[in-house]
Amino acid sequence: MSNNIIARLIGRLSFPLFAWIFARTWNLTSDRQRLSNRLLIVGTISQIPYILLFNQANLNIMLTFWIILEVLKAINKSHQNYKNLILILGMIAAELARASYGWYAVISVILMMNFNPVSKRWWGGWIICNVIYTLWCGWWPQLFAIGAPIILNYHEPKLDRKPTVTEQRFFYWFYPIHLAALGALSTIL
C-alpha cells in the first residue's frame, strides 16, 4: 500500500473527528462572527499553498468549514419551515464551490452536532451518509469513515477546557504554515 493511500485512509478517519470538533466549537463559541472571520482569513491565506501542494483547485478545509459555518448561521436565523431547504442549498453550494468533501462536509457537521454513540438512529444516518458519499465519490476507502465516531467514545467531556489565546493562535496559524512547509519540502524532494 503506497504512502498516499495510507495518508488518505487516515484522512477518512480524521475528517469526521474534525467535523465533531467543529460542531462542538459551533455549540460553544460565544462569537460566531469572529469565528467566521478567522476561518475566512486563514482559509484564504492557506488556499495558494494548498493548491500548490495538492495540485487541485478544491477549497481547503478552513474555507470548507467557513462555508459550513455560514450555512449553520443561515439555518439558525431561518424560520423552521426553511431549515431543510437552507441545508440542501448549503450542500449544493459546498459542491459548486468545490469545498473539500463537498456536501458530505456539511451533513457530517450536522450529524456530529447530534452525535449520540448509543443511538441506532444516529448510527443509521451516519452509515447511510457514508455509503452514499462512497458511491458519490467512487472511492471505497471512504467507508473507513464509518468507524471514526468510535474514537469519540473515549472523549472525556469533564477534561474539556477553553483553549488559551496562544493555543488558538497556534491552531489557526499552524494550518497555512504547515501547508507552506510541506509544499517547500515537496519541491525540494
Coordinates of N, CA, C and O in Angstrom, one line a residue:
M1 N 0.9 -1.2 0.0 CA 0.0 0.0 0.0 C 0.9 1.2 0.0 O 1.8 1.4 0.8
S2 N 0.6 2.1 -0.9 CA 1.5 3.3 -1.0 C 1.2 4.3 0.1 O 0.2 4.3 0.8
N3 N 2.2 5.2 0.3 CA 2.1 6.2 1.4 C 0.9 7.1 1.1 O 0.3 7.5 2.1
N4 N 0.6 7.4 -0.1 CA -0.5 8.3 -0.4 C -1.8 7.6 0.0 O -2.7 8.3 0.5
I5 N -2.0 6.3 -0.2 CA -3.2 5.6 0.2 C -3.3 5.6 1.7 O -4.4 5.9 2.2
I6 N -2.2 5.4 2.4 CA -2.2 5.4 3.8 C -2.7 6.7 4.4 O -3.5 6.9 5.3
A7 N -2.1 7.8 3.8 CA -2.4 9.2 4.2 C -3.9 9.4 3.9 O -4.6 10.0 4.8
R8 N -4.4 9.0 2.8 CA -5.9 9.2 2.5 C -6.8 8.4 3.4 O -7.8 8.9 3.8
L9 N -6.3 7.2 3.8 CA -7.1 6.4 4.8 C -7.2 7.1 6.2 O -8.2 7.2 6.8
I10 N -6.0 7.7 6.6 CA -6.0 8.4 7.8 C -6.9 9.6 7.7 O -7.7 10.0 8.6
G11 N -7.0 10.3 6.5 CA -7.9 11.4 6.3 C -9.3 11.0 6.4 O -10.1 11.8 6.9
R12 N -9.7 9.8 6.0 CA -11.0 9.3 6.1 C -11.4 9.2 7.6 O -12.6 9.4 7.9
L13 N -10.5 8.8 8.4 CA -10.8 8.8 9.8 C -10.8 10.2 10.5 O -11.5 10.5 11.4
S14 N -9.9 11.0 9.9 CA -9.7 12.4 10.5 C -10.9 13.3 10.3 O -11.3 14.0 11.2
F15 N -11.4 13.4 9.1 CA -12.4 14.4 8.8 C -13.6 14.3 9.7 O -14.1 15.3 10.2
P16 N -14.2 13.1 10.0 CA -15.3 13.1 10.9 C -15.0 13.6 12.3 O -15.8 14.2 12.9
L17 N -13.7 13.4 12.7 CA -13.3 13.9 14.0 C -13.2 15.5 14.0 O -13.6 16.2 14.9
F18 N -12.7 16.0 12.8 CA -12.7 17.5 12.7 C -14.1 18.0 12.6 O -14.4 19.1 13.2
A19 N -15.0 17.3 12.0 CA -16.4 17.7 11.9 C -17.0 17.8 13.3 O -17.8 18.7 13.7
W20 N -16.7 16.8 14.2 CA -17.1 16.8 15.5 C -16.6 17.9 16.3 O -17.3 18.6 17.0
I21 N -15.3 18.2 16.2 CA -14.7 19.3 16.8 C -15.3 20.6 16.4 O -15.6 21.5 17.2
F22 N -15.6 20.8 15.1 CA -16.2 22.0 14.6 C -17.6 22.1 15.1 O -18.0 23.2 15.5
A23 N -18.4 21.0 15.2 CA -19.7 21.0 15.8 C -19.7 21.5 17.2 O -20.5 22.3 17.6
R24 N -18.7 21.0 18.0 CA -18.6 21.4 19.4 C -18.2 22.9 19.4 O -18.7 23.6 20.3
T25 N -17.3 23.3 18.6 CA -16.9 24.7 18.5 C -18.1 25.6 18.2 O -18.4 26.6 18.9
W26 N -19.0 25.2 17.3 CA -20.2 25.9 16.9 C -21.1 26.1 18.1 O -21.6 27.1 18.4
N27 N -21.2 25.0 18.9 CA -22.1 25.0 20.0 C -21.6 25.8 21.2 O -22.3 26.3 22.0
L28 N -20.3 25.9 21.3 CA -19.6 26.5 22.5 C -19.2 27.9 22.3 O -18.9 28.6 23.3
T29 N -19.0 28.4 21.0 CA -18.4 29.7 20.8 C -19.4 30.8 21.2 O -20.6 30.6 21.0
S30 N -18.9 31.9 21.7 CA -19.7 33.0 22.1 C -19.8 34.0 20.9 O -20.6 34.9 21.0
D31 N -18.9 34.0 20.0 CA -18.8 35.0 18.9 C -18.6 34.2 17.6 O -17.5 34.1 17.1
R32 N -19.7 33.9 17.0 CA -19.7 33.1 15.7 C -19.2 34.0 14.6 O -18.6 33.4 13.6
Q33 N -19.4 35.3 14.6 CA -18.9 36.1 13.5 C -17.4 36.2 13.6 O -16.7 36.2 12.5
R34 N -16.8 36.2 14.8 CA -15.4 36.2 14.9 C -14.8 34.9 14.4 O -13.8 34.9 13.7
L35 N -15.4 33.8 14.7 CA -15.0 32.5 14.2 C -15.1 32.5 12.7 O -14.2 32.0 12.0
S36 N -16.2 33.0 12.1 CA -16.3 33.1 10.7 C -15.2 33.9 10.1 O -14.5 33.5 9.1
N37 N -14.9 35.1 10.6 CA -13.8 35.9 10.1 C -12.4 35.2 10.2 O -11.7 35.2 9.2
R38 N -12.2 34.5 11.3 CA -10.9 33.8 11.4 C -10.8 32.7 10.3 O -9.7 32.5 9.7
L39 N -11.8 31.9 10.2 CA -11.8 30.8 9.2 C -11.6 31.3 7.8 O -10.8 30.8 7.0
L40 N -12.3 32.4 7.5 CA -12.2 33.0 6.1 C -10.8 33.6 5.9 O -10.2 33.3 4.8
I41 N -10.2 34.3 6.9 CA -8.8 34.8 6.7 C -7.8 33.7 6.6 O -7.0 33.7 5.6
V42 N -7.8 32.8 7.5 CA -6.8 31.7 7.5 C -7.0 30.8 6.3 O -6.1 30.4 5.6
G43 N -8.3 30.5 5.9 CA -8.6 29.7 4.7 C -8.1 30.4 3.5 O -7.5 29.8 2.6
T44 N -8.3 31.7 3.4 CA -7.8 32.5 2.2 C -6.3 32.5 2.1 O -5.7 32.2 1.0
I45 N -5.6 32.7 3.2 CA -4.2 32.7 3.2 C -3.6 31.3 2.9 O -2.6 31.2 2.2
S46 N -4.3 30.3 3.3 CA -3.9 28.9 3.1 C -4.2 28.4 1.7 O -3.6 27.4 1.3
Q47 N -5.0 29.0 0.9 CA -5.5 28.5 -0.3 C -4.4 28.3 -1.4 O -4.3 27.3 -2.0
I48 N -3.5 29.3 -1.5 CA -2.4 29.2 -2.5 C -1.5 28.0 -2.2 O -1.2 27.2 -3.0
P49 N -1.0 28.0 -0.9 CA -0.1 26.8 -0.6 C -0.9 25.5 -0.8 O -0.3 24.5 -1.2
Y50 N -2.2 25.4 -0.5 CA -3.0 24.2 -0.7 C -3.0 23.8 -2.1 O -2.8 22.6 -2.5
I51 N -3.3 24.8 -3.0 CA -3.4 24.5 -4.4 C -2.0 24.0 -4.9 O -1.9 23.0 -5.7
L52 N -0.9 24.6 -4.5 CA 0.4 24.2 -5.0 C 0.8 22.9 -4.5 O 1.4 22.1 -5.2
L53 N 0.4 22.6 -3.2 CA 0.8 21.3 -2.6 C 0.0 20.1 -3.2 O 0.6 19.1 -3.5
F54 N -1.3 20.3 -3.3 CA -2.1 19.2 -3.8 C -2.4 19.2 -5.2 O -3.1 18.3 -5.7
N55 N -2.0 20.3 -5.9 CA -2.2 20.4 -7.4 C -3.7 20.2 -7.7 O -4.1 19.5 -8.7
Q56 N -4.6 20.8 -7.0 CA -6.0 20.8 -7.2 C -6.7 22.1 -6.8 O -6.1 22.8 -6.0
A57 N -7.8 22.4 -7.4 CA -8.4 23.7 -7.2 C -9.5 23.6 -6.2 O -10.3 24.6 -6.0
N58 N -9.7 22.5 -5.4 CA -10.7 22.5 -4.4 C -10.3 23.5 -3.3 O -9.2 23.9 -3.1
L59 N -11.4 23.8 -2.5 CA -11.1 24.7 -1.4 C -10.5 23.9 -0.2 O -10.9 22.7 0.0
N60 N -9.6 24.5 0.5 CA -9.0 23.9 1.7 C -10.1 23.7 2.8 O -11.2 24.3 2.7
I61 N -9.7 23.0 3.8 CA -10.6 22.6 4.9 C -11.1 23.8 5.7 O -12.2 23.9 6.1
M62 N -10.2 24.8 5.8 CA -10.7 26.0 6.6 C -11.8 26.8 5.8 O -12.7 27.2 6.4
L63 N -11.6 26.9 4.5 CA -12.7 27.5 3.7 C -13.9 26.6 3.7 O -15.1 27.2 3.7
T64 N -13.8 25.3 3.7 CA -14.9 24.4 3.8 C -15.7 24.7 5.1 O -16.9 24.8 5.1
F65 N -14.9 24.7 6.2 CA -15.6 25.0 7.5 C -16.2 26.4 7.5 O -17.2 26.6 8.2
W66 N -15.6 27.3 6.8 CA -16.2 28.7 6.7 C -17.6 28.6 6.0 O -18.6 29.2 6.5
I67 N -17.7 27.8 4.9 CA -19.0 27.7 4.2 C -20.0 27.0 5.2 O -21.1 27.4 5.3
I68 N -19.5 26.0 5.9 CA -20.4 25.3 6.8 C -20.9 26.2 7.9 O -22.1 26.2 8.2
L69 N -20.0 27.0 8.4 CA -20.4 28.0 9.5 C -21.5 28.9 8.9 O -22.5 29.2 9.6
E70 N -21.3 29.4 7.7 CA -22.3 30.3 7.1 C -23.6 29.6 6.9 O -24.7 30.2 7.1
V71 N -23.6 28.4 6.5 CA -24.8 27.6 6.3 C -25.5 27.5 7.7 O -26.7 27.7 7.8
L72 N -24.8 27.1 8.7 CA -25.3 27.0 10.1 C -25.9 28.3 10.6 O -27.0 28.3 11.2
K73 N -25.2 29.4 10.3 CA -25.8 30.7 10.7 C -27.1 31.0 10.0 O -28.1 31.5 10.6
A74 N -27.2 30.7 8.7 CA -28.4 30.9 8.0 C -29.6 30.0 8.5 O -30.7 30.4 8.6
I75 N -29.2 28.7 8.8 CA -30.2 27.8 9.4 C -30.7 28.3 10.7 O -31.9 28.3 11.0
N76 N -29.8 28.8 11.5 CA -30.2 29.3 12.9 C -31.1 30.5 12.8 O -32.0 30.7 13.6
K77 N -30.9 31.4 11.8 CA -31.7 32.6 11.6 C -33.1 32.4 10.9 O -33.9 33.2 11.0
S78 N -33.2 31.2 10.3 CA -34.4 31.0 9.4 C -35.6 30.5 10.2 O -35.4 29.9 11.3
H79 N -36.7 30.6 9.6 CA -38.0 30.0 10.1 C -37.9 28.5 10.0 O -37.2 28.0 9.1
Q80 N -38.5 27.8 10.9 CA -38.5 26.3 10.9 C -38.8 25.7 9.6 O -38.2 24.7 9.2
N81 N -39.7 26.3 8.8 CA -40.2 25.7 7.5 C -39.1 25.8 6.5 O -39.2 25.1 5.5
Y82 N -38.0 26.6 6.7 CA -37.0 26.8 5.6 C -35.6 26.1 6.0 O -34.7 26.2 5.2
K83 N -35.5 25.5 7.2 CA -34.2 25.0 7.6 C -33.7 23.9 6.7 O -32.6 23.9 6.4
N84 N -34.6 23.0 6.3 CA -34.2 21.9 5.4 C -33.8 22.4 4.1 O -32.8 21.9 3.5
L85 N -34.5 23.4 3.6 CA -34.2 24.0 2.3 C -32.8 24.6 2.3 O -32.0 24.5 1.4
I86 N -32.5 25.4 3.4 CA -31.2 26.0 3.6 C -30.1 25.0 3.7 O -29.1 25.2 3.1
L87 N -30.4 23.9 4.4 CA -29.4 22.8 4.5 C -29.1 22.3 3.1 O -27.9 22.1 2.7
I88 N -30.1 22.0 2.3 CA -29.9 21.5 1.0 C -29.2 22.5 0.1 O -28.2 22.1 -0.6
L89 N -29.5 23.7 0.2 CA -28.8 24.8 -0.6 C -27.4 24.9 -0.2 O -26.5 25.1 -1.0
G90 N -27.1 24.7 1.1 CA -25.8 24.8 1.6 C -24.9 23.6 1.1 O -23.8 23.8 0.8
M91 N -25.6 22.4 1.0 CA -24.9 21.3 0.5 C -24.6 21.5 -1.0 O -23.5 21.1 -1.5
I92 N -25.5 22.0 -1.7 CA -25.3 22.3 -3.2 C -24.2 23.4 -3.3 O -23.3 23.2 -4.1
A93 N -24.2 24.4 -2.5 CA -23.2 25.5 -2.5 C -21.8 24.9 -2.2 O -20.8 25.3 -2.9
A94 N -21.7 24.0 -1.3 CA -20.4 23.3 -1.0 C -19.9 22.6 -2.2 O -18.7 22.6 -2.5
E95 N -20.8 21.9 -2.9 CA -20.4 21.2 -4.1 C -19.9 22.2 -5.2 O -18.9 22.0 -5.9
L96 N -20.7 23.2 -5.4 CA -20.4 24.2 -6.5 C -19.1 24.9 -6.2 O -18.4 25.3 -7.1
A97 N -18.9 25.2 -4.9 CA -17.6 25.9 -4.6 C -16.4 25.0 -4.5 O -15.3 25.5 -4.3
R98 N -16.6 23.7 -4.8 CA -15.6 22.7 -4.7 C -14.9 22.7 -3.4 O -13.7 22.6 -3.2
A99 N -15.7 22.7 -2.3 CA -15.3 22.6 -1.0 C -14.7 21.2 -0.7 O -15.2 20.2 -1.3
S100 N -13.7 21.1 0.1 CA -13.2 19.7 0.5 C -14.4 18.9 1.0 O -15.1 19.4 1.9
Y101 N -14.6 17.8 0.5 CA -15.6 16.8 0.9 C -17.0 17.3 0.5 O -18.0 16.5 0.7
G102 N -17.2 18.4 -0.1 CA -18.4 18.9 -0.7 C -19.6 18.8 0.3 O -19.5 19.2 1.4
W103 N -20.7 18.2 -0.3 CA -22.0 18.1 0.5 C -21.8 17.3 1.8 O -22.4 17.5 2.8
Y104 N -20.9 16.3 1.7 CA -20.6 15.4 2.8 C -20.1 16.2 4.0 O -20.4 15.8 5.2
A105 N -19.3 17.2 3.8 CA -18.7 18.0 4.9 C -19.9 18.7 5.6 O -19.9 18.7 6.9
V106 N -20.8 19.2 4.9 CA -21.9 19.9 5.6 C -22.8 19.0 6.4 O -23.0 19.2 7.6
I107 N -23.2 17.8 5.8 CA -24.0 16.9 6.5 C -23.3 16.2 7.7 O -23.9 15.9 8.7
S108 N -21.9 16.0 7.5 CA -21.2 15.4 8.6 C -21.2 16.3 9.8 O -21.3 15.8 11.0
V109 N -21.0 17.6 9.7 CA -21.1 18.5 10.8 C -22.5 18.5 11.4 O -22.6 18.4 12.7
I110 N -23.5 18.5 10.6 CA -24.9 18.4 11.2 C -25.1 17.1 12.0 O -25.6 17.2 13.1
L111 N -24.6 16.0 11.4 CA -24.7 14.8 12.2 C -23.9 14.8 13.4 O -24.3 14.3 14.5
M112 N -22.7 15.4 13.4 CA -21.8 15.4 14.6 C -22.4 16.4 15.6 O -22.1 16.2 16.8
M113 N -23.2 17.3 15.2 CA -23.8 18.2 16.2 C -24.8 17.4 17.1 O -25.1 17.8 18.2
N114 N -25.3 16.3 16.5 CA -26.3 15.5 17.2 C -25.7 14.1 17.6 O -26.4 13.2 17.8
F115 N -24.4 14.0 17.7 CA -23.7 12.8 18.0 C -24.3 12.1 19.2 O -24.3 12.7 20.3
N116 N -24.6 10.9 19.1 CA -25.1 10.1 20.2 C -24.6 8.6 20.0 O -25.2 7.9 19.2
P117 N -23.6 8.2 20.7 CA -23.0 6.9 20.5 C -23.9 5.7 20.7 O -23.6 4.6 20.3
V118 N -25.0 5.9 21.4 CA -25.9 4.8 21.7 C -27.1 4.8 20.9 O -28.0 3.9 21.0
S119 N -27.3 5.8 20.0 CA -28.5 5.9 19.2 C -28.4 5.1 17.9 O -27.5 5.4 17.1
K120 N -29.2 4.2 17.7 CA -29.3 3.4 16.5 C -29.7 4.3 15.3 O -29.1 4.1 14.2
R121 N -30.5 5.3 15.6 CA -30.9 6.2 14.5 C -29.7 7.0 14.1 O -29.6 7.3 12.9
W122 N -28.9 7.5 15.0 CA -27.8 8.3 14.7 C -26.8 7.5 13.8 O -26.3 7.9 12.8
W123 N -26.5 6.3 14.3 CA -25.6 5.4 13.6 C -26.1 5.0 12.2 O -25.3 5.0 11.2
G124 N -27.4 4.8 12.1 CA -28.0 4.5 10.8 C -27.8 5.7 9.8 O -27.4 5.5 8.7
G125 N -28.0 6.9 10.3 CA -27.8 8.1 9.5 C -26.4 8.3 9.1 O -26.1 8.6 7.9
W126 N -25.5 8.0 10.0 CA -24.0 8.1 9.8 C -23.6 7.1 8.7 O -22.9 7.4 7.8
I127 N -24.0 5.9 8.9 CA -23.7 4.8 7.9 C -24.2 5.1 6.5 O -23.5 5.0 5.5
I128 N -25.5 5.5 6.5 CA -26.2 5.8 5.2 C -25.4 7.0 4.5 O -25.1 6.9 3.3
C129 N -25.1 8.0 5.3 CA -24.4 9.2 4.7 C -23.1 8.7 4.1 O -22.7 9.2 3.0
N130 N -22.3 7.9 4.8 CA -21.0 7.5 4.3 C -21.1 6.5 3.1 O -20.3 6.6 2.2
V131 N -22.1 5.7 3.1 CA -22.3 4.8 2.0 C -22.6 5.6 0.7 O -22.1 5.4 -0.3
I132 N -23.6 6.6 0.9 CA -23.9 7.4 -0.2 C -22.7 8.2 -0.7 O -22.5 8.3 -1.9
Y133 N -21.9 8.7 0.2 CA -20.8 9.5 -0.2 C -19.7 8.6 -0.9 O -19.1 9.0 -1.8
T134 N -19.6 7.4 -0.4 CA -18.7 6.4 -1.1 C -19.1 6.2 -2.5 O -18.3 6.2 -3.4
L135 N -20.4 6.0 -2.7 CA -20.9 5.8 -4.1 C -20.7 7.1 -4.9 O -20.4 7.0 -6.1
W136 N -20.9 8.2 -4.3 CA -20.8 9.5 -4.9 C -19.4 9.8 -5.4 O -19.2 10.2 -6.6
C137 N -18.4 9.5 -4.5 CA -17.0 9.8 -4.9 C -16.4 8.6 -5.6 O -15.3 8.8 -6.2
G138 N -17.0 7.5 -5.5 CA -16.4 6.3 -6.2 C -15.1 5.8 -5.6 O -14.3 5.2 -6.3
W139 N -14.9 6.0 -4.3 CA -13.7 5.6 -3.7 C -14.0 4.8 -2.4 O -14.3 5.3 -1.4
W140 N -13.9 3.4 -2.5 CA -14.3 2.6 -1.4 C -13.7 2.8 -0.1 O -14.3 2.6 1.0
P141 N -12.4 3.3 0.0 CA -11.8 3.5 1.3 C -12.6 4.6 2.1 O -12.4 4.7 3.3
Q142 N -13.5 5.4 1.5 CA -14.3 6.3 2.2 C -15.1 5.6 3.3 O -15.4 6.2 4.4
L143 N -15.3 4.3 3.1 CA -16.1 3.5 4.1 C -15.4 3.5 5.5 O -16.0 3.2 6.5
F144 N -14.1 3.7 5.5 CA -13.3 3.7 6.8 C -13.9 4.8 7.7 O -13.8 4.7 8.9
A145 N -14.5 5.9 7.1 CA -15.0 7.0 8.0 C -16.1 6.5 8.9 O -16.4 7.1 9.9
I146 N -16.8 5.4 8.5 CA -17.9 4.9 9.3 C -17.4 4.6 10.7 O -18.2 4.9 11.7
G147 N -16.2 4.1 10.9 CA -15.7 3.8 12.2 C -15.2 4.9 13.0 O -14.9 4.8 14.2
A148 N -15.0 6.1 12.4 CA -14.3 7.2 13.1 C -15.0 7.6 14.4 O -14.4 7.9 15.4
P149 N -16.4 7.7 14.4 CA -17.0 8.1 15.7 C -16.8 7.2 16.9 O -17.0 7.6 18.0
I150 N -16.3 5.9 16.6 CA -16.0 5.1 17.8 C -14.9 5.7 18.6 O -15.0 5.6 19.9
I151 N -14.0 6.4 18.0 CA -13.0 7.1 18.8 C -13.6 8.1 19.8 O -13.0 8.3 20.9
L152 N -14.7 8.7 19.4 CA -15.3 9.7 20.3 C -15.9 9.1 21.5 O -16.1 9.8 22.5
N153 N -16.0 7.8 21.6 CA -16.5 7.1 22.8 C -15.4 7.3 23.9 O -15.8 7.2 25.1
Y154 N -14.2 7.6 23.6 CA -13.1 7.8 24.5 C -13.0 9.2 25.0 O -12.1 9.5 25.8
H155 N -13.8 10.1 24.5 CA -13.7 11.5 24.9 C -14.3 11.7 26.3 O -15.3 11.1 26.7
E156 N -13.5 12.5 27.1 CA -13.9 12.8 28.4 C -14.3 14.2 28.5 O -13.5 15.1 28.7
P157 N -15.6 14.5 28.5 CA -16.1 15.9 28.5 C -15.6 16.7 29.7 O -15.4 17.9 29.6
K158 N -15.4 16.0 30.8 CA -15.0 16.7 32.0 C -13.6 17.3 31.9 O -13.2 18.2 32.7
L159 N -12.8 16.8 30.9 CA -11.5 17.3 30.7 C -11.4 18.4 29.7 O -10.4 19.0 29.5
D160 N -12.6 18.8 29.1 CA -12.6 19.9 28.2 C -12.3 21.2 28.8 O -12.7 21.4 30.0
R161 N -11.7 22.0 28.1 CA -11.4 23.4 28.6 C -11.3 24.3 27.4 O -11.0 23.8 26.3
K162 N -11.5 25.6 27.6 CA -11.3 26.5 26.6 C -9.9 26.7 26.3 O -9.1 26.9 27.2
P163 N -9.5 26.7 25.0 CA -8.0 26.8 24.7 C -7.6 28.3 25.1 O -8.3 29.2 25.0
T164 N -6.3 28.3 25.4 CA -5.7 29.6 25.7 C -5.6 30.4 24.4 O -5.7 29.9 23.3
V165 N -5.4 31.7 24.5 CA -5.2 32.5 23.3 C -4.0 32.0 22.5 O -4.1 31.9 21.3
T166 N -2.9 31.6 23.2 CA -1.7 31.1 22.5 C -2.1 29.8 21.7 O -1.7 29.6 20.6
E167 N -2.9 28.9 22.3 CA -3.3 27.7 21.7 C -4.2 28.0 20.5 O -4.0 27.3 19.4
Q168 N -5.1 29.0 20.6 CA -5.9 29.3 19.5 C -5.1 29.9 18.3 O -5.3 29.5 17.2
R169 N -4.2 30.7 18.6 CA -3.3 31.3 17.5 C -2.5 30.2 16.9 O -2.4 30.2 15.7
F170 N -2.0 29.3 17.7 CA -1.2 28.2 17.1 C -2.0 27.4 16.2 O -1.6 27.1 15.1
F171 N -3.3 27.1 16.6 CA -4.1 26.2 15.8 C -4.4 26.9 14.4 O -4.3 26.3 13.4
Y172 N -4.8 28.2 14.5 CA -5.1 28.9 13.2 C -3.9 29.0 12.3 O -4.0 28.9 11.1
W173 N -2.7 29.3 12.9 CA -1.6 29.6 12.0 C -0.8 28.3 11.6 O 0.0 28.3 10.7
F174 N -1.0 27.3 12.4 CA -0.3 26.0 12.0 C -0.7 25.5 10.7 O 0.1 25.1 9.9
Y175 N -2.0 25.7 10.3 CA -2.5 25.2 9.0 C -1.8 25.8 7.8 O -1.2 25.0 7.0
P176 N -1.8 27.1 7.7 CA -1.1 27.6 6.5 C 0.4 27.4 6.5 O 1.0 27.2 5.5
I177 N 1.0 27.5 7.7 CA 2.4 27.3 7.8 C 2.8 25.9 7.5 O 3.8 25.7 6.7
H178 N 2.1 24.9 7.9 CA 2.4 23.5 7.6 C 2.2 23.2 6.1 O 2.9 22.5 5.5
L179 N 1.2 23.8 5.5 CA 1.0 23.7 4.1 C 2.1 24.2 3.3 O 2.6 23.6 2.4
A180 N 2.6 25.4 3.7 CA 3.7 26.1 3.0 C 5.0 25.2 3.2 O 5.7 25.0 2.2
A181 N 5.2 24.7 4.4 CA 6.4 23.9 4.7 C 6.3 22.6 3.9 O 7.3 22.2 3.3
L182 N 5.2 21.9 3.8 CA 5.0 20.7 3.0 C 5.2 21.0 1.5 O 5.8 20.2 0.8
G183 N 4.7 22.1 1.1 CA 4.9 22.5 -0.3 C 6.4 22.7 -0.6 O 6.9 22.2 -1.7
A184 N 7.1 23.4 0.3 CA 8.5 23.6 0.1 C 9.3 22.3 0.0 O 10.1 22.0 -0.8
L185 N 8.9 21.4 1.0 CA 9.6 20.1 1.0 C 9.3 19.3 -0.2 O 10.2 18.6 -0.7
S186 N 8.1 19.3 -0.7 CA 7.8 18.5 -1.9 C 8.5 19.0 -3.1 O 8.8 18.3 -4.1
T187 N 8.8 20.4 -3.1 CA 9.5 21.0 -4.2 C 11.0 20.5 -4.2 O 11.6 20.2 -5.2
I188 N 11.5 20.5 -3.0 CA 13.0 20.1 -2.8 C 13.2 18.6 -3.0 O 14.2 18.2 -3.7
L189 N 12.2 17.8 -2.5 CA 12.4 16.4 -2.7 C 11.8 16.0 -4.0 O 12.1 15.1 -4.6

